[in-house]
Every structure is written in C-alpha cells, then in structure tokens.
Coordinates of C-alpha atoms and ligand atoms in Angstrom, one line a residue:
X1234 CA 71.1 105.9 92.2
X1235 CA 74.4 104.8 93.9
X1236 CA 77.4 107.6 93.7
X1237 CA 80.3 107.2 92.4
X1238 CA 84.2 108.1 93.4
X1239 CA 87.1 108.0 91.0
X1240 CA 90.6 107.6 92.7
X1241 CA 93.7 107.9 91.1
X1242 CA 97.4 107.0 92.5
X1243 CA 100.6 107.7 90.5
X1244 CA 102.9 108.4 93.2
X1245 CA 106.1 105.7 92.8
X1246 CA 105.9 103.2 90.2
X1247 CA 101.9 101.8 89.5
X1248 CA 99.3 103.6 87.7
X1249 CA 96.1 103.3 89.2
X1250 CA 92.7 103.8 89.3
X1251 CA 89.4 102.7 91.0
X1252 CA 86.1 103.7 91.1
X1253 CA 84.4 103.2 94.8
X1254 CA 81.0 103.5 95.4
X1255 CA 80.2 106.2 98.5
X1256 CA 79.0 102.8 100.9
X1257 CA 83.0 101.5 100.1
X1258 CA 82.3 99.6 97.2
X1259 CA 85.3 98.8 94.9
X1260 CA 84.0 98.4 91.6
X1261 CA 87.3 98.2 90.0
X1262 CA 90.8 98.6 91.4
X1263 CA 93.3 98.9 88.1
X1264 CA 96.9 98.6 88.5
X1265 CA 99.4 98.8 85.6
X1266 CA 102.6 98.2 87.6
X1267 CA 105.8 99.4 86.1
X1268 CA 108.2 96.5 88.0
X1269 CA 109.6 95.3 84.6
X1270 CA 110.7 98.7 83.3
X1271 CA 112.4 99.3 86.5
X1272 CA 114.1 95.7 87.3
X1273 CA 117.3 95.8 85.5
X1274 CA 118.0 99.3 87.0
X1275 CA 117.3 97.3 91.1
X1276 CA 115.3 100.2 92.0
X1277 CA 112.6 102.8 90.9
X1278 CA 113.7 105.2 88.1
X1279 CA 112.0 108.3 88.8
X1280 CA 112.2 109.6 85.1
X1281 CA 111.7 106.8 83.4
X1282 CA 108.3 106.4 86.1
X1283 CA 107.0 110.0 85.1
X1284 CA 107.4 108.8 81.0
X1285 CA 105.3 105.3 82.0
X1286 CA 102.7 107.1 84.0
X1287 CA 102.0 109.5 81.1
X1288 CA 101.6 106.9 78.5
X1289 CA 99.6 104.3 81.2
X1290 CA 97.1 107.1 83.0
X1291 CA 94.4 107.7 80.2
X1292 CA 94.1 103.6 79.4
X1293 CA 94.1 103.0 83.2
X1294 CA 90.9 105.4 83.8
X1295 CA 89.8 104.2 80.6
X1296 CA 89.5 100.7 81.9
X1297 CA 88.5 101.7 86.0
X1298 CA 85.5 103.0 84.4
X1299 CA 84.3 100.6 81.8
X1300 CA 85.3 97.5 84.6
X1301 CA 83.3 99.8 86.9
X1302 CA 80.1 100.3 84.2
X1303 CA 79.8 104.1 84.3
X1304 CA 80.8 107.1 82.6
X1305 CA 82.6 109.9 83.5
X1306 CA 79.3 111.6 83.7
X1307 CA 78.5 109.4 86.3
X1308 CA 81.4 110.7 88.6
X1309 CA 80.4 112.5 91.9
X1310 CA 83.8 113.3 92.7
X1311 CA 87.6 112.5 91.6
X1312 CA 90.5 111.9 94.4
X1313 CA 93.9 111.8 93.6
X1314 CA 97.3 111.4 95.9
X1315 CA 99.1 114.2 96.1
X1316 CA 101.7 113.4 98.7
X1317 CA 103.8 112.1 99.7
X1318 CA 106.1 110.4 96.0
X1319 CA 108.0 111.2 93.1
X1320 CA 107.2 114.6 92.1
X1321 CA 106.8 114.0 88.5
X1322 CA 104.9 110.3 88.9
X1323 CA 102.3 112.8 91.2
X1324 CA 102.2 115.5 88.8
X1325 CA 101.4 112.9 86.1
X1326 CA 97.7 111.7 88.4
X1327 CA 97.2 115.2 89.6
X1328 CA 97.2 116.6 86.3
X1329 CA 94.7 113.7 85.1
X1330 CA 92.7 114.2 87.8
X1331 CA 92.3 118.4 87.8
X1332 CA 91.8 118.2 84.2
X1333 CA 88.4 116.2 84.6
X1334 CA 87.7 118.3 87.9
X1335 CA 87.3 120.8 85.7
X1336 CA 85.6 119.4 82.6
X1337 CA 83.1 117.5 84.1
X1338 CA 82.6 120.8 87.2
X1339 CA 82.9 118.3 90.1
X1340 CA 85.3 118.1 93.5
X1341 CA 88.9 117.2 93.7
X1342 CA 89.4 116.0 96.7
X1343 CA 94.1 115.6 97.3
X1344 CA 94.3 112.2 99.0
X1345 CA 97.8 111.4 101.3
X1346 CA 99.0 108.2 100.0
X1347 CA 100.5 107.0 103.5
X1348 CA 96.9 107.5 105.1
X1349 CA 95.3 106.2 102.1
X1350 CA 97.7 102.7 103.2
X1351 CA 95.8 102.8 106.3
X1352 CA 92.1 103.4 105.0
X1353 CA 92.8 100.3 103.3
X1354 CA 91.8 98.7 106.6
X1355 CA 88.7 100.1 106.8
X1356 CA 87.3 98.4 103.1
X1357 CA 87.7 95.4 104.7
X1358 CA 86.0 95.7 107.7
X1359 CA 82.7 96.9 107.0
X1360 CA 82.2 99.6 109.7
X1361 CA 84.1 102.3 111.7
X1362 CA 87.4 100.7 112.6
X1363 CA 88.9 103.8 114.4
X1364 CA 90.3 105.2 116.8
X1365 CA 92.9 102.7 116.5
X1366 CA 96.9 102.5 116.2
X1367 CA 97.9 102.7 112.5
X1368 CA 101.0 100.9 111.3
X1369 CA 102.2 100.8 107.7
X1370 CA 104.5 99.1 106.5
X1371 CA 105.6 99.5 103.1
X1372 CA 108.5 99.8 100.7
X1373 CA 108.9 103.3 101.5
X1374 CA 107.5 104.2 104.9
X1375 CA 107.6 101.9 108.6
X1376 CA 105.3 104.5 110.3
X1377 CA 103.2 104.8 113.1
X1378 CA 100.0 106.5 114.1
X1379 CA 97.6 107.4 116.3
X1380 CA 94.4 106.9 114.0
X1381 CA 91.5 109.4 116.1
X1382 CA 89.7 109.1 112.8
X1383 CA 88.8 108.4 109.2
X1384 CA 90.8 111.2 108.4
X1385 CA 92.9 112.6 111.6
X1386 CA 96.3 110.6 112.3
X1387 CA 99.3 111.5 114.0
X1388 CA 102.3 109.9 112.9
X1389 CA 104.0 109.4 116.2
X1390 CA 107.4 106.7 115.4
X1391 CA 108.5 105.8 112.1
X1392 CA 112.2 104.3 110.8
X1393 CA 115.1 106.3 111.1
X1394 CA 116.9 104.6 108.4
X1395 CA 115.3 101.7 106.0
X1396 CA 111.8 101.0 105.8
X1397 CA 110.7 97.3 106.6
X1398 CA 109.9 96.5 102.9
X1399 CA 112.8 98.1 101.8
X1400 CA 114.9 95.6 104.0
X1401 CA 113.1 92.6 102.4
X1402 CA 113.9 93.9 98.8
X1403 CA 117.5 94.4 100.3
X1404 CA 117.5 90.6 101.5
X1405 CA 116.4 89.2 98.5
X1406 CA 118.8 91.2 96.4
X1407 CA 121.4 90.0 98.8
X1408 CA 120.3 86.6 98.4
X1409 CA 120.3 86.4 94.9
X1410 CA 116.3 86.6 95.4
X1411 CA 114.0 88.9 92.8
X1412 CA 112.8 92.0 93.1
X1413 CA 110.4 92.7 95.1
X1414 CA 112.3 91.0 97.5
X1415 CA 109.2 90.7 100.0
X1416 CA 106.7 87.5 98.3
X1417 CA 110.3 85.9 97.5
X1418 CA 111.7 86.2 101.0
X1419 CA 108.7 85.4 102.6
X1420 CA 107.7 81.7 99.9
X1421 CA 111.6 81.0 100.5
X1422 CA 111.2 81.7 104.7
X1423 CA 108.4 78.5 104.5
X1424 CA 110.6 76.3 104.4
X1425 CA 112.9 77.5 106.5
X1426 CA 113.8 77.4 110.4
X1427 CA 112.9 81.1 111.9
X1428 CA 115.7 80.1 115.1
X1429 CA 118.6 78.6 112.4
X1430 CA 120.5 82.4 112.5
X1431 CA 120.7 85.5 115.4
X1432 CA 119.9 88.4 113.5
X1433 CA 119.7 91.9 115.4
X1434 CA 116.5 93.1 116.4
X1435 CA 117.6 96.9 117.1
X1436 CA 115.3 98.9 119.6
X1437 CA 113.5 95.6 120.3
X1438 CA 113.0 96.4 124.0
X1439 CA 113.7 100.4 124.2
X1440 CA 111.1 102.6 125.4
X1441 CA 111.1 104.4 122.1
X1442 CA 108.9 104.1 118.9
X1443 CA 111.0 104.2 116.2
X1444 CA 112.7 101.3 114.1
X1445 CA 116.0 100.6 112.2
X1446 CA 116.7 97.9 109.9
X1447 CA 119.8 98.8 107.9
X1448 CA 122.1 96.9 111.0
X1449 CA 119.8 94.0 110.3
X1450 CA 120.6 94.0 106.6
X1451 CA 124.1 94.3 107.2
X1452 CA 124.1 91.1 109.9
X1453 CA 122.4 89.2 106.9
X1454 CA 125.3 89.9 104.3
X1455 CA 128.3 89.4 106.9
X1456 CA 126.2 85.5 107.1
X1457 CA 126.0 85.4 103.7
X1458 CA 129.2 86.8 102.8
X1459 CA 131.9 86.5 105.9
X1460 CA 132.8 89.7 107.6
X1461 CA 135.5 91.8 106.2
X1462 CA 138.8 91.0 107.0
X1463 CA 137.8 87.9 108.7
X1464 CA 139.2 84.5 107.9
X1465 CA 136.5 82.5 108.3
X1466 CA 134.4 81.7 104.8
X1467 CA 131.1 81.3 104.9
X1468 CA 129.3 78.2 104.5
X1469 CA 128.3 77.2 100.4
X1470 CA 124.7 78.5 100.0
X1471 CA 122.3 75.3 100.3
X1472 CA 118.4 75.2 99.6
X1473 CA 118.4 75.0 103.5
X1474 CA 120.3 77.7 104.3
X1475 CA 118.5 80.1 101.5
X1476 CA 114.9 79.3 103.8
X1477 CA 116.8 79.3 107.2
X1478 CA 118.2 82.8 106.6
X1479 CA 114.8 84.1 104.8
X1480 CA 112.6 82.7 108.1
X1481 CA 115.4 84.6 110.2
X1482 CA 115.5 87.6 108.9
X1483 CA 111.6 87.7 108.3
X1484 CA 111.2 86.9 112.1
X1485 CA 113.6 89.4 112.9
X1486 CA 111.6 92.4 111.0
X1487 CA 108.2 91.0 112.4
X1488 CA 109.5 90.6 116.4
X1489 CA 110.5 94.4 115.7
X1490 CA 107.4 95.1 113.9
X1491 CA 104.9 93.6 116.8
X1492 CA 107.1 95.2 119.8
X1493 CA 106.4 98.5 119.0
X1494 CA 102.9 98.1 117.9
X1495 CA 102.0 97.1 121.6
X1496 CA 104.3 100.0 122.8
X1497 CA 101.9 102.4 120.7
X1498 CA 98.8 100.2 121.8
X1499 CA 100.3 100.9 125.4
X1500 CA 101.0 104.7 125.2
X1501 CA 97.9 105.3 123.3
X1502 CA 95.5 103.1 125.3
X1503 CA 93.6 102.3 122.3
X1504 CA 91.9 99.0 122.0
X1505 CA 92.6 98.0 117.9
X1506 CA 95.0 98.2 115.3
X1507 CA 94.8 98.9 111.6
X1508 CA 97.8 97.6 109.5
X1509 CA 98.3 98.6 105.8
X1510 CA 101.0 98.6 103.1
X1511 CA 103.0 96.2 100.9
X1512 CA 104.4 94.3 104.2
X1513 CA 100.9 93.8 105.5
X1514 CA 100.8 91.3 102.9
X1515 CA 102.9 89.0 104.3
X1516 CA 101.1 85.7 105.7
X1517 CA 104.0 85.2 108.6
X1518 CA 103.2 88.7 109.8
X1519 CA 99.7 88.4 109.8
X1520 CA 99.4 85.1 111.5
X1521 CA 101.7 86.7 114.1
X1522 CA 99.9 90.4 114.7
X1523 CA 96.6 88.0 114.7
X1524 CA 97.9 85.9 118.0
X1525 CA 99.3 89.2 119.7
X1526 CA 96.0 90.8 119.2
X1527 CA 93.9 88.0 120.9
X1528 CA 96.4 87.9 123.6
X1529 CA 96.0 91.6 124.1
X1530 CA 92.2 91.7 123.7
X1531 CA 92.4 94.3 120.9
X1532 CA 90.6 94.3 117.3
X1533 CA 92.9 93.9 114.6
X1534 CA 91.9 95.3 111.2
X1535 CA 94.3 94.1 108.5
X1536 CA 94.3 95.6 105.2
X1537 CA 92.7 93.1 102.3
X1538 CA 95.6 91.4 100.5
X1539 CA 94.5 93.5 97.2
X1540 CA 94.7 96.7 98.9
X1541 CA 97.6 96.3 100.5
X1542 CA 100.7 97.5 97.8
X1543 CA 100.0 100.2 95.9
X1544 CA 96.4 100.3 94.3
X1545 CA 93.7 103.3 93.9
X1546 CA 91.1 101.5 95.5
X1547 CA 92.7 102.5 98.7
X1548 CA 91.9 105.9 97.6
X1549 CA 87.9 105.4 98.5
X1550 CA 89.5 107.7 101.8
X1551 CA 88.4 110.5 99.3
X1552 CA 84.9 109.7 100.5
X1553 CA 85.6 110.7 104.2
X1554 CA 87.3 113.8 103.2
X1555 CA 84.9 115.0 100.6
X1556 CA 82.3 114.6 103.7
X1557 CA 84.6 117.2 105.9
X1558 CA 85.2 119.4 102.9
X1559 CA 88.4 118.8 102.4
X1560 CA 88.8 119.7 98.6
X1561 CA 90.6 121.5 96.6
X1562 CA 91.0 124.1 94.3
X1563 CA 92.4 123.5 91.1
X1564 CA 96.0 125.3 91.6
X1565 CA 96.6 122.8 94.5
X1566 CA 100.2 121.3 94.2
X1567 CA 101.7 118.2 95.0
X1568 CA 104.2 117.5 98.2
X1569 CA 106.9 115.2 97.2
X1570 CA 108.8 114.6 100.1
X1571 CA 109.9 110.9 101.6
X1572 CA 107.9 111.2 105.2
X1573 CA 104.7 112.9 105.9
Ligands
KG4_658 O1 102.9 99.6 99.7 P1 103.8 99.2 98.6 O2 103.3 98.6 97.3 O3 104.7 100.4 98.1 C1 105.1 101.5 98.8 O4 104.3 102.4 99.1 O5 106.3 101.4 99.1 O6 104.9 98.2 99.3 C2 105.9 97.6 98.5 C3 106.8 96.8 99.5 C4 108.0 96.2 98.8 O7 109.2 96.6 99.5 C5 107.7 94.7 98.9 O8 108.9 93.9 99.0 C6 106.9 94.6 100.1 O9 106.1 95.8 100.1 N1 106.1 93.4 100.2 C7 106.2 92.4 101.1 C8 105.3 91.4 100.7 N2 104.6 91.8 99.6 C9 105.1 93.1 99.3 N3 107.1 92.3 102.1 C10 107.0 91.1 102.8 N4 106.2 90.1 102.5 C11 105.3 90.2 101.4 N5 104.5 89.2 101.2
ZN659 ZN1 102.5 102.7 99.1

C-alpha cells in the first residue's frame, strides 16, 4: 500500500497542492496562479494575495486529491511552506494544513520554500543528487548553497540587490514586454543577436559569491531610453532591436549566473550542481549550465520544467524531513522574511 504526502505552498502569489508518493511520485501538482489579479497592479499585491489564497486553498486540495485518487484518509503526512513569503499568503496554507494535522491525527512537517526550489532537482533525477552546489534562481531569491544533503544547505552568496528573475520581469516591463517578463524575454532573445549590445556583467570576475543586477537593468533602459541629460536619442525600437537587446541582456544575467556557479563548484570542491527556481526554466540557460558542466566534468541536476516556478510538488522535500523528524507541533508559526 503506497503512502502518501500532501504538500501545500501559499507563500507569494500560487495556491498549490500536490500529493507525492514516499518513492517521489507526483501524483498531482495543482497550481491556481493568481498572475491576472495581480497584472494591472505590475507586481504582487500582498493583500489582495492573502483574499485569493483563502477563497483558492480548499478547491486546490480538493482537486490535488481527487487528480491524485485518494482521500484524505489516505494521507500519511501533510507538509506545508512556512518560510520564507508573504506573511498572510503563508498563514492562509499553514492554517489549511494544521487544521487537517489535526483532524485527521497525522505529522506536519514546515517545509522552507527556497530549499523546496532546490529539492525540485532531486524529482527529476531518480536517486541521491547531493552533496552538490545549489543555485536558485527565482523571482525573489539568486542564492547559493552548499547542498551536504536532502535537507542540510548552507546558503553561502546570494544578490545584494535584484534577484535574476526579478531583472527579467524588470526588462520586459521596460521593454514594453508582459509580465512575467522571464518566457517573454527569453521567446523575444531567439531571435536576437546575444553580442548586438554591452551590457554590465557586475562581479563577473571578483573573487566573491554574490550578484547584482539592478546596474544591469539600468544599462538596459539608458539603451532603450538615452541617458539623462544626454543629447543623443535613441534609436526607434525595431523587431530587431527588441530580440538583440532581450539575447543581451539574457546573456548578460546567464554569464553572471555560470561565473559564480563554478566559483562555488571551486570553493566547495563538489563534483554536481542542482539548479531550481522560475529562471531554471529558461532553455538559453540550461543549454549553457549543460556545456559548462561537461567541460567541468560535474553532474548537473536541473530542476523539471514543471517544478521549476512555484508548485507544491516541489514540496515532496517533506518526505526527507518527516524521515529526520523534523515536524512540528501545531502552534508552529510562519517566518516571513525576504532571505533565509
Ligand atoms: O520560482 P518562481 O515561480 O517564483 C519565486 O519564488 O519567485 O520564479 C518566478 C520568476 C519570475 O521572475 C519569472 O520571470 C522567472 O521566474 N522566469 C523566467 C522564465 N520563466 C520564469 N526567467 C527567465 N526565463 C524563463 N523562461
Ligand atoms: Zn519560488
């Protein structure tokens, strides 16, 4: 009789919920995504997020379940992210998830949605992917780690200002692009000549394993705009130029991106990479983490493209901490805060 996990994630702006089977199984992976409430505002609304979740979580369990076959009988256990995200969007799953701790008398097990990013890694592989270096790259975090385990990482660089996805959402909007910026940037780059326009690629070769992409943003609208005060108008935007500055600027996150993964491969001295998170999904940046890591001789565990933004399925890291004990009890609070 297989065993099943229920995970839930309400941390930013989906409600989700998956049901994993204890040998990794997704059986379902539900994600109500709350984009279009949020679009006209050009960024998550953390009330109106709360509201959505409230109205979406019941329906979205509802369905993980019946997609997955079973019954909340059938549950051996229930995770659920409680750091780090909005605190009322967390409060919203946590809540959920105590309340059927409690009814149905089995483990909650509070999941770290960062680390979750980089379990996603390990659903696709098949077998024990760690120790590794962790990268994720998301809308909210650009953080590194040194992965000793399932469930033991140690964040050891991150940005110090924008994180990588949030750059692409800040090129598209600057390039009259939709939000999320990243799948628009990146169809628009295809087309487009990665060496047409110099963008900065800050830290590139300092000893140091941190990023910053907010002087990069800023070097894309002074091309697309003219700098102030100067005299010189920019060129008319073409179809041509759209793709030559998307393949620019999408090189010049990934060069960033790769440079400091093989610093932390370096300094760590271990032999693969996992890589999780919205930004992970991006085809140009997995083609190019895919040549370094042959040229390096390292494994490279990608996330799956469906785990990669914000789902529960992710979540089936609740296995590996229900196996070490790490539950619970049922006054355990949530830990907003933007960085681990
Ligand atoms: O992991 P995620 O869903 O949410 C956070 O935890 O933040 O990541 C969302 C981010 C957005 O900034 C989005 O633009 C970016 O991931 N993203 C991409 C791609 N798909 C999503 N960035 C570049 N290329 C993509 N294909
Ligand atoms: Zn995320």
């Amino acid at each position: 009789m297989p065993e099943y996990l229920l995970a839930i994630e309400s941390s930013c702006d989906e409600t989700a919920a998956a049901v994993i089977t204890r040998d990794l199984t997704v059986l379902s992976n539900v994600v109500a995504s709350q984009a279009e409430l949020h679009e006209r505002f050009g960024g998550v609304v953390p009330e109106i997020a709360s509201r959505a979740h409230v109205e979406r979580i019941l329906p979205v369990i509802d369905e993980a379940l019946t997609t997955a076959g079973i019954t909340p009988a059938d549950l051996k256990a229930i995770a659920v992210v409680t750091e780090p995200g909005l605190v009322g969007s967390l409060l919203v799953g946590l809540t959920a998830a105590k309340t059927l701790a409690m009814v149905l008398d089995i483990p909650l097990v509070p999941v770290n949605h960062v680390e979750a990013h980089l379990y996603a890694c390990r659903l696709g592989a098949g077998r024990d992917i760690f120790p590794a270096v962790g990268l994720v790259v998301s809308g909210g975090h650009t953080n590194l780690y040194d992965c000793q385990s399932a469930v033991d990482y140690r964040m050891i660089g991150a940005t110090i200002d924008d994180a990588a996805g949030e750059a692409f959402d800040k090129a598209a909007a600057i390039l009259g692009l939709p939000y999320p910026g990243g799948p628009n940037v990146e169809r628009t780059a295809r087309t487009g000549n990665e060496t047409a326009y110099r963008l900065p690629r800050t830290f590139l070769k300092e000893d140091r394993l941190e990023f910053s992409f907010s002087g990069l943003k800023t070097a894309l609208l002074y091309e697309v705009q003219g700098q102030p005060g100067a005299h010189r108008t920019p060129p008319a935007m073409t179809p041509q130029r759209l793709a030559d500055l998307c393949a620019s600027f999408q090189a010049a996150v990934v060069d960033v991106l790769i440079a400091k993964l093989e610093l932390a491969l370096t300094r760590t001295r271990h032999r693969a990479i996992c890589l999780g998170g919205g930004v992970a999904a991006n085809g140009y940046f997995r083609d190019r983490v895919e040549a370094m890591a042959r040229r390096r001789k390292v494994e490279l565990f990608i996330s799956p493209r469906e785990f990669c933004t914000d789902n529960a399925g992710m979540g089936a890291v609740g296995w590996e901490l229900l196996d070490r004990g790490r539950t619970a009890e049922l006054d355990v609070d949530v830990k907003p805060g933007l960085i681990r």
